PDB file of C-alpha atoms and ligand atoms in Angstrom:
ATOM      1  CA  UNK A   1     116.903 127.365 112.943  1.00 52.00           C
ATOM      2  CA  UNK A   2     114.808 125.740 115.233  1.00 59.00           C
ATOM      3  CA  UNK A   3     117.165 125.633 117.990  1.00 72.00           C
ATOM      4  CA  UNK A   4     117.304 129.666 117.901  1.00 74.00           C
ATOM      5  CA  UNK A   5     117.990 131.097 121.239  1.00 83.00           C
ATOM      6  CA  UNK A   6     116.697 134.224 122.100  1.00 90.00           C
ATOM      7  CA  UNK A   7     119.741 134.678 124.668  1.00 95.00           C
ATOM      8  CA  UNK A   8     122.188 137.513 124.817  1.00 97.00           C
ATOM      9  CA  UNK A   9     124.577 136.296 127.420  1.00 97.00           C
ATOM     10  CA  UNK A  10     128.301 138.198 126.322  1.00 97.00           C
ATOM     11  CA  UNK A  11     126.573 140.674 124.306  1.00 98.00           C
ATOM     12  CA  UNK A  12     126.318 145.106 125.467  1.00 98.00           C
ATOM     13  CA  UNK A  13     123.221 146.701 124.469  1.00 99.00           C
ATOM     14  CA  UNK A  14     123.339 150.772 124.949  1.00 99.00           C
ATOM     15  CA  UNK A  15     119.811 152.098 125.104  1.00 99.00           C
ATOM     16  CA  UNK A  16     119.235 155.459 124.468  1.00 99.00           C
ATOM     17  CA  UNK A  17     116.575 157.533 127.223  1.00 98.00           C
ATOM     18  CA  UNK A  18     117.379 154.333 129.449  1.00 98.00           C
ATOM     19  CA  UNK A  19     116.281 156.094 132.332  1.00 98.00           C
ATOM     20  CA  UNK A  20     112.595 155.341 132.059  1.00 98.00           C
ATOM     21  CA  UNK A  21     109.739 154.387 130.051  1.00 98.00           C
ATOM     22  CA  UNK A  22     110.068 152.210 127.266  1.00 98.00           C
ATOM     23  CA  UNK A  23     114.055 152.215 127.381  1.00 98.00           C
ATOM     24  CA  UNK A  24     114.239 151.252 130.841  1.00 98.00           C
ATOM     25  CA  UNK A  25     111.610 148.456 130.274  1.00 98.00           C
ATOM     26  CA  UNK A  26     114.608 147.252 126.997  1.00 99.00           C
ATOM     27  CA  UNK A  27     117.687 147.626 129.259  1.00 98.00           C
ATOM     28  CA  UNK A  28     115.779 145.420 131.830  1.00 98.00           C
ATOM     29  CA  UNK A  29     114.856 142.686 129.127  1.00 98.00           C
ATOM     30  CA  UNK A  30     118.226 142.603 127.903  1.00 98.00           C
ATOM     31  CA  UNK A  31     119.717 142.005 131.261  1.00 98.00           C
ATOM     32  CA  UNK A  32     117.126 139.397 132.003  1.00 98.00           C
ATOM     33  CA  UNK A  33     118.539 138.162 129.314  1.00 98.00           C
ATOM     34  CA  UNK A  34     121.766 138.097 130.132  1.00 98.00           C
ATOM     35  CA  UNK A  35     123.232 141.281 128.283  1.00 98.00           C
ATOM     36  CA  UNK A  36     125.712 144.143 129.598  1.00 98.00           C
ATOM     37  CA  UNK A  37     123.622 147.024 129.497  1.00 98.00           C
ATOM     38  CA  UNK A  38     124.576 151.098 129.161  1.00 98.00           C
ATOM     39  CA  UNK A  39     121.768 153.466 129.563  1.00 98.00           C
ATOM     40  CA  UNK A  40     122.679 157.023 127.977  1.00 98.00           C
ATOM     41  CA  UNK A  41     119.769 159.820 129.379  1.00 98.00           C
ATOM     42  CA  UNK A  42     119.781 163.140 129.587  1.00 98.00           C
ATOM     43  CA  UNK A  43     119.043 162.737 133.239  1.00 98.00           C
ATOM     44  CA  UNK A  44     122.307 160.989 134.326  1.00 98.00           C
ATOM     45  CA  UNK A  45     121.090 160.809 138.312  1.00 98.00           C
ATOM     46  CA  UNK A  46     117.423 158.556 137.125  1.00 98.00           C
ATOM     47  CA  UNK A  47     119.979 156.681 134.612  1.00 98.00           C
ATOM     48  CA  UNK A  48     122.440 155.828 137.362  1.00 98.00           C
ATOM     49  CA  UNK A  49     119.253 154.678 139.740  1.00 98.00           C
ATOM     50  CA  UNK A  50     118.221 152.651 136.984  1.00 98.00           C
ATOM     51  CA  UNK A  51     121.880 151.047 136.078  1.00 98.00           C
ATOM     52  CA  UNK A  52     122.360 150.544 140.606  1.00 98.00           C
ATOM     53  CA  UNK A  53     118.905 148.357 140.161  1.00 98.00           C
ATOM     54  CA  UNK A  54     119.640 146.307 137.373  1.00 98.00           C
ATOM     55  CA  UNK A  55     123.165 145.805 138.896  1.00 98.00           C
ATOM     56  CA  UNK A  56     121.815 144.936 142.293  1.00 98.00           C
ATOM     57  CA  UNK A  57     119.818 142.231 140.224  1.00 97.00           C
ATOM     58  CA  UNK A  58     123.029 140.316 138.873  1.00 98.00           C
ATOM     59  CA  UNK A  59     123.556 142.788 135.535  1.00 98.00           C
ATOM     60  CA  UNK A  60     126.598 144.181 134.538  1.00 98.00           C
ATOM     61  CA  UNK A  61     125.454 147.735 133.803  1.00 98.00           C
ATOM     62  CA  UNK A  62     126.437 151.431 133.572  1.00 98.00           C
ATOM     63  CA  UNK A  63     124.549 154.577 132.908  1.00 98.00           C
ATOM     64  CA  UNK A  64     126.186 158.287 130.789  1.00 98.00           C
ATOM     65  CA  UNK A  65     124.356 161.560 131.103  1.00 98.00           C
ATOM     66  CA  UNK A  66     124.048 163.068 127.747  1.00 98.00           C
ATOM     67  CA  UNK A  67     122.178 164.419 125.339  1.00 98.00           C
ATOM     68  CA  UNK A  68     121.679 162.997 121.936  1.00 98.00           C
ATOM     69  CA  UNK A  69     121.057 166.181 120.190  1.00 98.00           C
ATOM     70  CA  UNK A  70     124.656 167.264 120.825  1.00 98.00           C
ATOM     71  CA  UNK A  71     127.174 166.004 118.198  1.00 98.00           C
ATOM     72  CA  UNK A  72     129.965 165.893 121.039  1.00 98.00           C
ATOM     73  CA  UNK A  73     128.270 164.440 124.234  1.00 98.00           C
ATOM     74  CA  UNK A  74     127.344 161.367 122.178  1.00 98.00           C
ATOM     75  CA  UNK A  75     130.384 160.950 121.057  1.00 98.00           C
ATOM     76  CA  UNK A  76     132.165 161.087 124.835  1.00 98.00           C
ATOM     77  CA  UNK A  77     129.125 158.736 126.171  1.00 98.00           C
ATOM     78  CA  UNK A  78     129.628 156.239 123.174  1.00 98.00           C
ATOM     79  CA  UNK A  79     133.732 156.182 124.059  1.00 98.00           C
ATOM     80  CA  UNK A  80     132.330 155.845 127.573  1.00 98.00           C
ATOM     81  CA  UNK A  81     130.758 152.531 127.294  1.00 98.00           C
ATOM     82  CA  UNK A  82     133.088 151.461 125.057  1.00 98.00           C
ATOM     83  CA  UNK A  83     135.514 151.878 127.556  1.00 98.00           C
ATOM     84  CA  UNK A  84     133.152 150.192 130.197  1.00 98.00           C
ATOM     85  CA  UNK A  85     132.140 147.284 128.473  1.00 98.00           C
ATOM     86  CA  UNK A  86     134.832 147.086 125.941  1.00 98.00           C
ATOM     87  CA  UNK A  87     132.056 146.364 122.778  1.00 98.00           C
ATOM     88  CA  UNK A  88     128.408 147.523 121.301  1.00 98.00           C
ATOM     89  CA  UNK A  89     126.939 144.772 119.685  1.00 98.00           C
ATOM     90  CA  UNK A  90     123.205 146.703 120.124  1.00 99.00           C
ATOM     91  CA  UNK A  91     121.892 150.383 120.208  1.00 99.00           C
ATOM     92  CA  UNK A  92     118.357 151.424 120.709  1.00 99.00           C
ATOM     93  CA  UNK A  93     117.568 154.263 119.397  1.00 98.00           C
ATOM     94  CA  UNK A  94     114.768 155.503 122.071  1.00 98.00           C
ATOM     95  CA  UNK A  95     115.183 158.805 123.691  1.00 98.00           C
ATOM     96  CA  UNK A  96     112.599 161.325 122.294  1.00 98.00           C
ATOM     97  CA  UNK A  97     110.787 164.549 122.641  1.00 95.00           C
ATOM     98  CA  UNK A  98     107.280 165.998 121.821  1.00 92.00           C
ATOM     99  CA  UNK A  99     105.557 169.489 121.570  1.00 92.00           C
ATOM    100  CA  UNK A 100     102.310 170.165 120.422  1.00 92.00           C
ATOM    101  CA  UNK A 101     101.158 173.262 118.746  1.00 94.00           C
ATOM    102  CA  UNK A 102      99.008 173.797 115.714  1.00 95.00           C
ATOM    103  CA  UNK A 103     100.766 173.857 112.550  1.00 96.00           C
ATOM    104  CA  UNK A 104      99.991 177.468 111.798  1.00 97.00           C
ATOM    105  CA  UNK A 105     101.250 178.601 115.280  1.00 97.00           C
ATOM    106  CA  UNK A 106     104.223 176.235 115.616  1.00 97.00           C
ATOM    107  CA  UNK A 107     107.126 178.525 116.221  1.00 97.00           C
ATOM    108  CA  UNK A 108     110.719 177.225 114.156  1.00 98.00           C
ATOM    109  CA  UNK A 109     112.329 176.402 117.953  1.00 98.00           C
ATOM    110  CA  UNK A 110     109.533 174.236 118.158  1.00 98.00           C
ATOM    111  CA  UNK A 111     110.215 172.744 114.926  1.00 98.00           C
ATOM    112  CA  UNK A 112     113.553 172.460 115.224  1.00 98.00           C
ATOM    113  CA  UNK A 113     113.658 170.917 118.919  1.00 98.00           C
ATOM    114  CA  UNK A 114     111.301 168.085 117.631  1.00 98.00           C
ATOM    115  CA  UNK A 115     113.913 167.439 114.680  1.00 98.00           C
ATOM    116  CA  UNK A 116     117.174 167.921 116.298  1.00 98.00           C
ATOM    117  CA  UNK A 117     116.351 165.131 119.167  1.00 98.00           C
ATOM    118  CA  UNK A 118     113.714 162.479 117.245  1.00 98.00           C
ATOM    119  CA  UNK A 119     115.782 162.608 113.588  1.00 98.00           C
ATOM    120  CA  UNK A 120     119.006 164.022 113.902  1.00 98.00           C
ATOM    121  CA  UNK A 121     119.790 162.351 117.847  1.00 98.00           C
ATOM    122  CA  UNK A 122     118.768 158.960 116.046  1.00 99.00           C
ATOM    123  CA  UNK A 123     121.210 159.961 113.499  1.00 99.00           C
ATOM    124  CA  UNK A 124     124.430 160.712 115.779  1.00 99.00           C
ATOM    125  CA  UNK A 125     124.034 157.703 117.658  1.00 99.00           C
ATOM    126  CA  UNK A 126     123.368 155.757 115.118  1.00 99.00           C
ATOM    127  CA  UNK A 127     126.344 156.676 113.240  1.00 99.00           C
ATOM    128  CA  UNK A 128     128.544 156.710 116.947  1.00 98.00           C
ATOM    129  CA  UNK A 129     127.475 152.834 117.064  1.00 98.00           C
ATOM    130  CA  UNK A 130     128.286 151.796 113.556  1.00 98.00           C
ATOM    131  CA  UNK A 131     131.563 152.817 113.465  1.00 98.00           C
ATOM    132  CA  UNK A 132     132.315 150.616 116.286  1.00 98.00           C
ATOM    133  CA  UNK A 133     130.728 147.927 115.062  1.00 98.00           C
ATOM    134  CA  UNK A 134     132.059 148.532 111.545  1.00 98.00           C
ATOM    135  CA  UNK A 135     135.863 148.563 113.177  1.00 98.00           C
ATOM    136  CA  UNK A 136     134.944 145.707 115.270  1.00 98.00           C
ATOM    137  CA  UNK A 137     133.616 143.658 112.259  1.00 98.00           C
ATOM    138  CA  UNK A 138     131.179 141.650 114.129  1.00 98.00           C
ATOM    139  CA  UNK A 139     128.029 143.560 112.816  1.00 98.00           C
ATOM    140  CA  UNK A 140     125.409 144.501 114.588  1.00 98.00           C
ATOM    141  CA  UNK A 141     122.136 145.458 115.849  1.00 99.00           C
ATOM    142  CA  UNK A 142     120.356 149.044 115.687  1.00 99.00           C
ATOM    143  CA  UNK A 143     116.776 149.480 116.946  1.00 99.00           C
ATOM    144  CA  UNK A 144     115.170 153.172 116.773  1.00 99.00           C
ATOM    145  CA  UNK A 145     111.886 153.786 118.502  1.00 98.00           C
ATOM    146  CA  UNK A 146     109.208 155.293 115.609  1.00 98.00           C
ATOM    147  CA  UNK A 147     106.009 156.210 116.902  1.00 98.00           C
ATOM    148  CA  UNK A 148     102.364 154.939 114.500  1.00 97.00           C
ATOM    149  CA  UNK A 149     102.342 159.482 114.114  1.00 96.00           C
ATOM    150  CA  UNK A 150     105.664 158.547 111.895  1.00 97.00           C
ATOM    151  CA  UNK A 151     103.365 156.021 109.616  1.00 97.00           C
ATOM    152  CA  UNK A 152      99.936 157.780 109.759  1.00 94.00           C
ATOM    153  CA  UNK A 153      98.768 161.193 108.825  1.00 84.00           C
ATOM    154  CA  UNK A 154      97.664 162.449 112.913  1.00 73.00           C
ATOM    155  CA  UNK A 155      94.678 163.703 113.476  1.00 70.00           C
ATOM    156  CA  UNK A 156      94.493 163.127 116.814  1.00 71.00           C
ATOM    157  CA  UNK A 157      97.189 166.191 118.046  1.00 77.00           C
ATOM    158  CA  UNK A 158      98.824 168.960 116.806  1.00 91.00           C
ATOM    159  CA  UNK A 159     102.364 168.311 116.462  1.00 94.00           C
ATOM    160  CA  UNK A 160     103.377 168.658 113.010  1.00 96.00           C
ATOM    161  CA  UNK A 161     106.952 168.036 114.110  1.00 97.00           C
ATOM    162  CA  UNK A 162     106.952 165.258 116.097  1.00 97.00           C
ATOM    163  CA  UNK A 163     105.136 163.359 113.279  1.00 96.00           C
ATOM    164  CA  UNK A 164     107.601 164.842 110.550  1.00 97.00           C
ATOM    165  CA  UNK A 165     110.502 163.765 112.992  1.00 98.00           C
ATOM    166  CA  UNK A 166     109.159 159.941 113.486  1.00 98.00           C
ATOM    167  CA  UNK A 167     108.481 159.951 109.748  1.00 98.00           C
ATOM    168  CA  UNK A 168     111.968 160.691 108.843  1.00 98.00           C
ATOM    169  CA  UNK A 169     113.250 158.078 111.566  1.00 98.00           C
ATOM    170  CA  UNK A 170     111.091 155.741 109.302  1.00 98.00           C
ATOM    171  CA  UNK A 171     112.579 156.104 106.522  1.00 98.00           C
ATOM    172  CA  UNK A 172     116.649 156.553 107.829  1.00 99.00           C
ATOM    173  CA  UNK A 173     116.301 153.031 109.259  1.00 98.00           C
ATOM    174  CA  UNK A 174     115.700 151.938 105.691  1.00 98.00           C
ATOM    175  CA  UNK A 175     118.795 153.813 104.454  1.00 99.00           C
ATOM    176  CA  UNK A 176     120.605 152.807 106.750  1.00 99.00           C
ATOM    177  CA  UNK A 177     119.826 149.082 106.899  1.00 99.00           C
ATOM    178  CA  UNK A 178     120.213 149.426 102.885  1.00 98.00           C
ATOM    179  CA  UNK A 179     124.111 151.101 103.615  1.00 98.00           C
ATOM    180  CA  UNK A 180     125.207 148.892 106.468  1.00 99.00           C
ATOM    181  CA  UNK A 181     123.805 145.178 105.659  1.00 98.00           C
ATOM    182  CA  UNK A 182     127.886 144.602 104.268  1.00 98.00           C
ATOM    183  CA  UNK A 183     128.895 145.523 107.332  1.00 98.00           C
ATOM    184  CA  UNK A 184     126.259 142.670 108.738  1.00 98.00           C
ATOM    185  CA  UNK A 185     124.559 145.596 111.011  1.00 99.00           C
ATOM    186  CA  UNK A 186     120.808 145.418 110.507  1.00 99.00           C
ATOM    187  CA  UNK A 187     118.866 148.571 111.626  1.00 99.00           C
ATOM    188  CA  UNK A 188     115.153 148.333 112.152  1.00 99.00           C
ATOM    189  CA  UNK A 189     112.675 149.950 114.308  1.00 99.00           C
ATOM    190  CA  UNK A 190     109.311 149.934 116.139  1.00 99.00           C
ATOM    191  CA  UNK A 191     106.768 152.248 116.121  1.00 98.00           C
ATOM    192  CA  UNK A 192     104.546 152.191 119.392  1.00 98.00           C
ATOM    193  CA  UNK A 193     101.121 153.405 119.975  1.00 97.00           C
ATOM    194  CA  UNK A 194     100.367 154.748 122.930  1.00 95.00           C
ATOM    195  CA  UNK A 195     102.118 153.692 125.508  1.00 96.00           C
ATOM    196  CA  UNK A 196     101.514 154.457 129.500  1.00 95.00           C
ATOM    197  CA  UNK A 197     105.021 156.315 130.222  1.00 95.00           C
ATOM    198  CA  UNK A 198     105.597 159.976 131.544  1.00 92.00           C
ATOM    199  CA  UNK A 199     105.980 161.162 127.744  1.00 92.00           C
ATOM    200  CA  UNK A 200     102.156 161.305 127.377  1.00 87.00           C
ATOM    201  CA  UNK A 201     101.410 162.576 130.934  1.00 80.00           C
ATOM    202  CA  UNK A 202      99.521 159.372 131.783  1.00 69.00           C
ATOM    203  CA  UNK A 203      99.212 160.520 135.262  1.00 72.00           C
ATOM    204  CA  UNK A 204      98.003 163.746 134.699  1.00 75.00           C
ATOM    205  CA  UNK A 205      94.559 163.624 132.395  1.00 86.00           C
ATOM    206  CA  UNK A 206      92.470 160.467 132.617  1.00 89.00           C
ATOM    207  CA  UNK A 207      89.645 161.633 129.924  1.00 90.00           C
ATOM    208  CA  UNK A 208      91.871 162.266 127.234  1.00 88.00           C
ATOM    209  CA  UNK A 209      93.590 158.606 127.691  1.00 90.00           C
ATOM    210  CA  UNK A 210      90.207 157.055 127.792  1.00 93.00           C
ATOM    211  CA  UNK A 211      89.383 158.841 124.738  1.00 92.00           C
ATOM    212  CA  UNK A 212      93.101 157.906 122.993  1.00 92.00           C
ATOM    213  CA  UNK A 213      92.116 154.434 124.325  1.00 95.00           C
ATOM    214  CA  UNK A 214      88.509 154.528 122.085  1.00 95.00           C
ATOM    215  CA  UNK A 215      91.047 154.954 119.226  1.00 94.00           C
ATOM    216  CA  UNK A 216      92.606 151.392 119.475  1.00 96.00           C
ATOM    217  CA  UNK A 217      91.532 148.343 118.534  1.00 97.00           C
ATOM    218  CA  UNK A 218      92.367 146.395 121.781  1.00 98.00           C
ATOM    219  CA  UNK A 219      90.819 149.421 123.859  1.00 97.00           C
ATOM    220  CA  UNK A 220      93.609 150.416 125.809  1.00 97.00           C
ATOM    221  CA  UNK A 221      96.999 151.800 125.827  1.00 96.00           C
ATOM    222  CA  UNK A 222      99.814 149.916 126.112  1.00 97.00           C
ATOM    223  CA  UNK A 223     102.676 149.807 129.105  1.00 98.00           C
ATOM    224  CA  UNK A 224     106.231 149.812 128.313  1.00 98.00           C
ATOM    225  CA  UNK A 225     106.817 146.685 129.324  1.00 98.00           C
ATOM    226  CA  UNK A 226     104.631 145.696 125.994  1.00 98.00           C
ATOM    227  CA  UNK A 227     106.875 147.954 123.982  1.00 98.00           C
ATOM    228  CA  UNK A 228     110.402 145.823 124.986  1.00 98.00           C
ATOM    229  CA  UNK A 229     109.837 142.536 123.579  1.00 98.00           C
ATOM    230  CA  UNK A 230     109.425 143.645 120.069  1.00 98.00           C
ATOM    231  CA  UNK A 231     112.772 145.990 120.574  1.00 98.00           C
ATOM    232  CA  UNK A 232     115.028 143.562 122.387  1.00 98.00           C
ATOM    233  CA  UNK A 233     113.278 140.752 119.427  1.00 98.00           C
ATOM    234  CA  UNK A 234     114.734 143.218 116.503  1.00 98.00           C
ATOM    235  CA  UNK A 235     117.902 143.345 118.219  1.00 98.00           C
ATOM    236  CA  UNK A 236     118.847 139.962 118.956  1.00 98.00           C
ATOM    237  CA  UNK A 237     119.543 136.353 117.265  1.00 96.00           C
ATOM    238  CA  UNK A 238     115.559 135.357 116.417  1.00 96.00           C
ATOM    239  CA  UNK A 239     115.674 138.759 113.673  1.00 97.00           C
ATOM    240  CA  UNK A 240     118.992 137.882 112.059  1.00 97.00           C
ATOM    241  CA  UNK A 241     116.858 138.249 108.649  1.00 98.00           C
ATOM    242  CA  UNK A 242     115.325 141.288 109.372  1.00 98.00           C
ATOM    243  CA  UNK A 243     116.391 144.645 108.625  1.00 99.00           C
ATOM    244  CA  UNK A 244     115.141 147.818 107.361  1.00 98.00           C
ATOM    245  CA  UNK A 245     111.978 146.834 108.436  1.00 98.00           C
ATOM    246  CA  UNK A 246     109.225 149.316 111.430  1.00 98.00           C
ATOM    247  CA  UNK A 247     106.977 147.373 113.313  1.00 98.00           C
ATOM    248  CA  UNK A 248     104.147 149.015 114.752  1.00 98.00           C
ATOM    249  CA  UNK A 249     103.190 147.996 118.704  1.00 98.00           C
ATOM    250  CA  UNK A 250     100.123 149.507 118.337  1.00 98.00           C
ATOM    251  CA  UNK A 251      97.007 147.389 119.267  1.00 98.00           C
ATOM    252  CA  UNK A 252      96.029 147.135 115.976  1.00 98.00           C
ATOM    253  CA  UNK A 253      95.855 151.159 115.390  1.00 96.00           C
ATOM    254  CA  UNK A 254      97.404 151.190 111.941  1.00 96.00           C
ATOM    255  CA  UNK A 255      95.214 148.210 111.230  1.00 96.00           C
ATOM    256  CA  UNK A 256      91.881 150.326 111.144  1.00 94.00           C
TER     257      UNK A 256
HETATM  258  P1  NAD B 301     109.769 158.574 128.786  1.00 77.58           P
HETATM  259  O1  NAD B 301     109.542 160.023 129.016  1.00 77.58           O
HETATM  260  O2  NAD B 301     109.326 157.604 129.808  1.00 77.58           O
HETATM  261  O3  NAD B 301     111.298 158.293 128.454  1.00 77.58           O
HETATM  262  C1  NAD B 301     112.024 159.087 127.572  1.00 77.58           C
HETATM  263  C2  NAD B 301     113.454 159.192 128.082  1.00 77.58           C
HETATM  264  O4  NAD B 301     114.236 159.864 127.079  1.00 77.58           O
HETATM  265  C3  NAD B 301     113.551 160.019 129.360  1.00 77.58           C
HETATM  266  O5  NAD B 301     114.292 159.315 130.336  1.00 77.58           O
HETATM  267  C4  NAD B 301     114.258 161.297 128.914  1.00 77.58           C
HETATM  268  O6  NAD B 301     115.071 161.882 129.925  1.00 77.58           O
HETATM  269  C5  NAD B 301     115.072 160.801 127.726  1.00 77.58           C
HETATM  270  N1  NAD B 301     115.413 161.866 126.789  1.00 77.58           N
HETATM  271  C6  NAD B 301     114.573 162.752 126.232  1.00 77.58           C
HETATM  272  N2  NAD B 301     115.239 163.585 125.431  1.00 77.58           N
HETATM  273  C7  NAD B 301     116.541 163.224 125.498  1.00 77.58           C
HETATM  274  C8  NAD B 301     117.726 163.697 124.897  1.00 77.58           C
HETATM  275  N3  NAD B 301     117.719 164.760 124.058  1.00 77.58           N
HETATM  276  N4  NAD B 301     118.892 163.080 125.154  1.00 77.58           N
HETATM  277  C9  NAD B 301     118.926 162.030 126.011  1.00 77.58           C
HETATM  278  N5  NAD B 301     117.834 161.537 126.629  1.00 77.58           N
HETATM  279  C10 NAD B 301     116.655 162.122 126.368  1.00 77.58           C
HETATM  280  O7  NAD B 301     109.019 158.305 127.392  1.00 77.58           O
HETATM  281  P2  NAD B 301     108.814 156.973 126.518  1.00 77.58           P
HETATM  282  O8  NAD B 301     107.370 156.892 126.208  1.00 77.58           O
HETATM  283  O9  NAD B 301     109.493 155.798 127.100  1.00 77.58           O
HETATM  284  O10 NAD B 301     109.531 157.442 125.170  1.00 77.58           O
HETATM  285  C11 NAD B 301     110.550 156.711 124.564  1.00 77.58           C
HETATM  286  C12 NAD B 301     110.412 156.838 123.057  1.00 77.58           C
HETATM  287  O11 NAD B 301     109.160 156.308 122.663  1.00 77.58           O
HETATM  288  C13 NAD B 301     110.445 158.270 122.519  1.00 77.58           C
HETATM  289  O12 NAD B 301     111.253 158.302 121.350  1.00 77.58           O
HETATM  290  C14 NAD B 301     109.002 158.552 122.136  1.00 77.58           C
HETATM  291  O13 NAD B 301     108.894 159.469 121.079  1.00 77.58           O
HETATM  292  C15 NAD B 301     108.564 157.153 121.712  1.00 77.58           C
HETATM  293  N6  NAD B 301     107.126 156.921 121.732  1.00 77.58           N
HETATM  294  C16 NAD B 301     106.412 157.031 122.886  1.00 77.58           C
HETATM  295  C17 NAD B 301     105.048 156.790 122.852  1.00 77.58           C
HETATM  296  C18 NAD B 301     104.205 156.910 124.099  1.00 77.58           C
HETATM  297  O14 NAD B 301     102.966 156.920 123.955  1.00 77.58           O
HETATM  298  N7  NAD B 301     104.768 156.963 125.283  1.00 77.58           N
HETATM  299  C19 NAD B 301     104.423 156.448 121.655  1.00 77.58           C
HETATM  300  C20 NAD B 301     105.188 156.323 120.492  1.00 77.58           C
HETATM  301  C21 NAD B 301     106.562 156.562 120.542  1.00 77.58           C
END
């Protein structure tokens, strides 16, 4: 194995909430490494900007508005690319939402909005990409983005939810890696700490990411660019042993 390549020339990775953050920072690394890439968003405009620069940079790529919540709009946006680029060979698993609210005063829509994107969203696409790749019989690669609040009790936010809904992503990528090894498609997934992307408002309050900061060994958050390598890793040739497996990105966080 030591001539491993960690190139992905001929392969199409789709990349779930491609449009920015720690998605877009994947579908770049896989085009810089020579993969087709399809970024599915909910905003299909920012995923289209983002497809038009990695195409003006030499990569064959396409973007889908959708949202992974709904059953049937993943379903048209996986026949999409599939029409597109004729094959999946990887998914990530990114797009995700947040609310905070203490436990006592989270309302069910709350609740439900956390688990209906973060679990069930990871779920339906997922499941879209498998049965391609099960039908294609060439196996597969499935990375879902965790989060360290889906491997550690919280404490620092309420948001009962989003930590329930990371938690349960946890522990589908080891049922599903367990169901779909036959089918030679291994499913994995990272679990970041926190990362400097519009999901944490890392614009908007300085003090409280200086004091989220404090929390992490290293001393400082991490930028999506950080996030990618361990995604696009899981995904390609170099991980062909590992499956069912979360790997935190955390600066040492869970380490403490
Ligand atoms: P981001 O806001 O930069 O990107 C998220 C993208 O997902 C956006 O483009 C958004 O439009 C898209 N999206 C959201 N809901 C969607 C839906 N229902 N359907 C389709 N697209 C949707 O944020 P990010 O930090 O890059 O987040 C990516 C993933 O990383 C999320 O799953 C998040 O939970 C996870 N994460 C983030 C951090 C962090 O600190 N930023 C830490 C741990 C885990």
């Amino acid at each position: 194995m030591s001539d491993v390549s960690f190139r992905l020339d001929g392969q199409v990775a789709v990349v779930t909430g491609g449009a920015s953050g720690i998605g877009l920072a994947s579908a770049r690394l896989f085009a810089s490494l020579g993969a087709a890439v399809c970024l599915m968003d909910r905003h299909a405009d920012q995923a289209e900007v983002a497809a038009a620069e990695l195409r003006a940079s030499g990569a064959d790529a396409s973007a889908s508005g959708m949202d992974i919540s709904d059953e049937g709009q993943v379903a048209d946006a996986f026949a999409t690319a599939l029409r597109r680029h004729g094959r999946i060979d990887a998914l990530v698993c990114n797009a995700g939402a947040g609310s905070n609210a203490p436990a006592v005063e989270m309302g069910l829509e709350a609740w439900n909005a956390a688990i209906a994107v973060n679990l069930t969203g990871t779920f339906l696409c997922a499941r879209e990409a498998a049965r391609h790749m099960i039908a294609a019989e060439r196996g597969g690669a499935i990375v879902c983005t965790a989060s360290i609040m889906g491997l550690s009790g919280g404490g620092f936010g309420n948001n009962v939810n989003y930590q329930a809904s990371k938690g349960g992503v946890v522990n589908l990528v080891r049922g599903l890696a367990v169901e779909w090894a036959r089918h030679r498609i291994r499913v994995n997934a990272v679990a970041p700490g926190w990362v400097r992307t519009p999901f944490i408002g890392w614009d908007k309050d300085p003090a409280r990411l200086a004091r989220l900061a404090d929390l992490v060994p290293l001393g400082r958050l991490a930028e999506a660019e950080e996030i990618a390598p361990a995604i696009v890793f899981l995904a390609g040739p170099g991980a062909a042993m590992i499956t069912g497996h979360t790997l935190p990105v955390d600066g040492g966080f869970l380490a403490r």
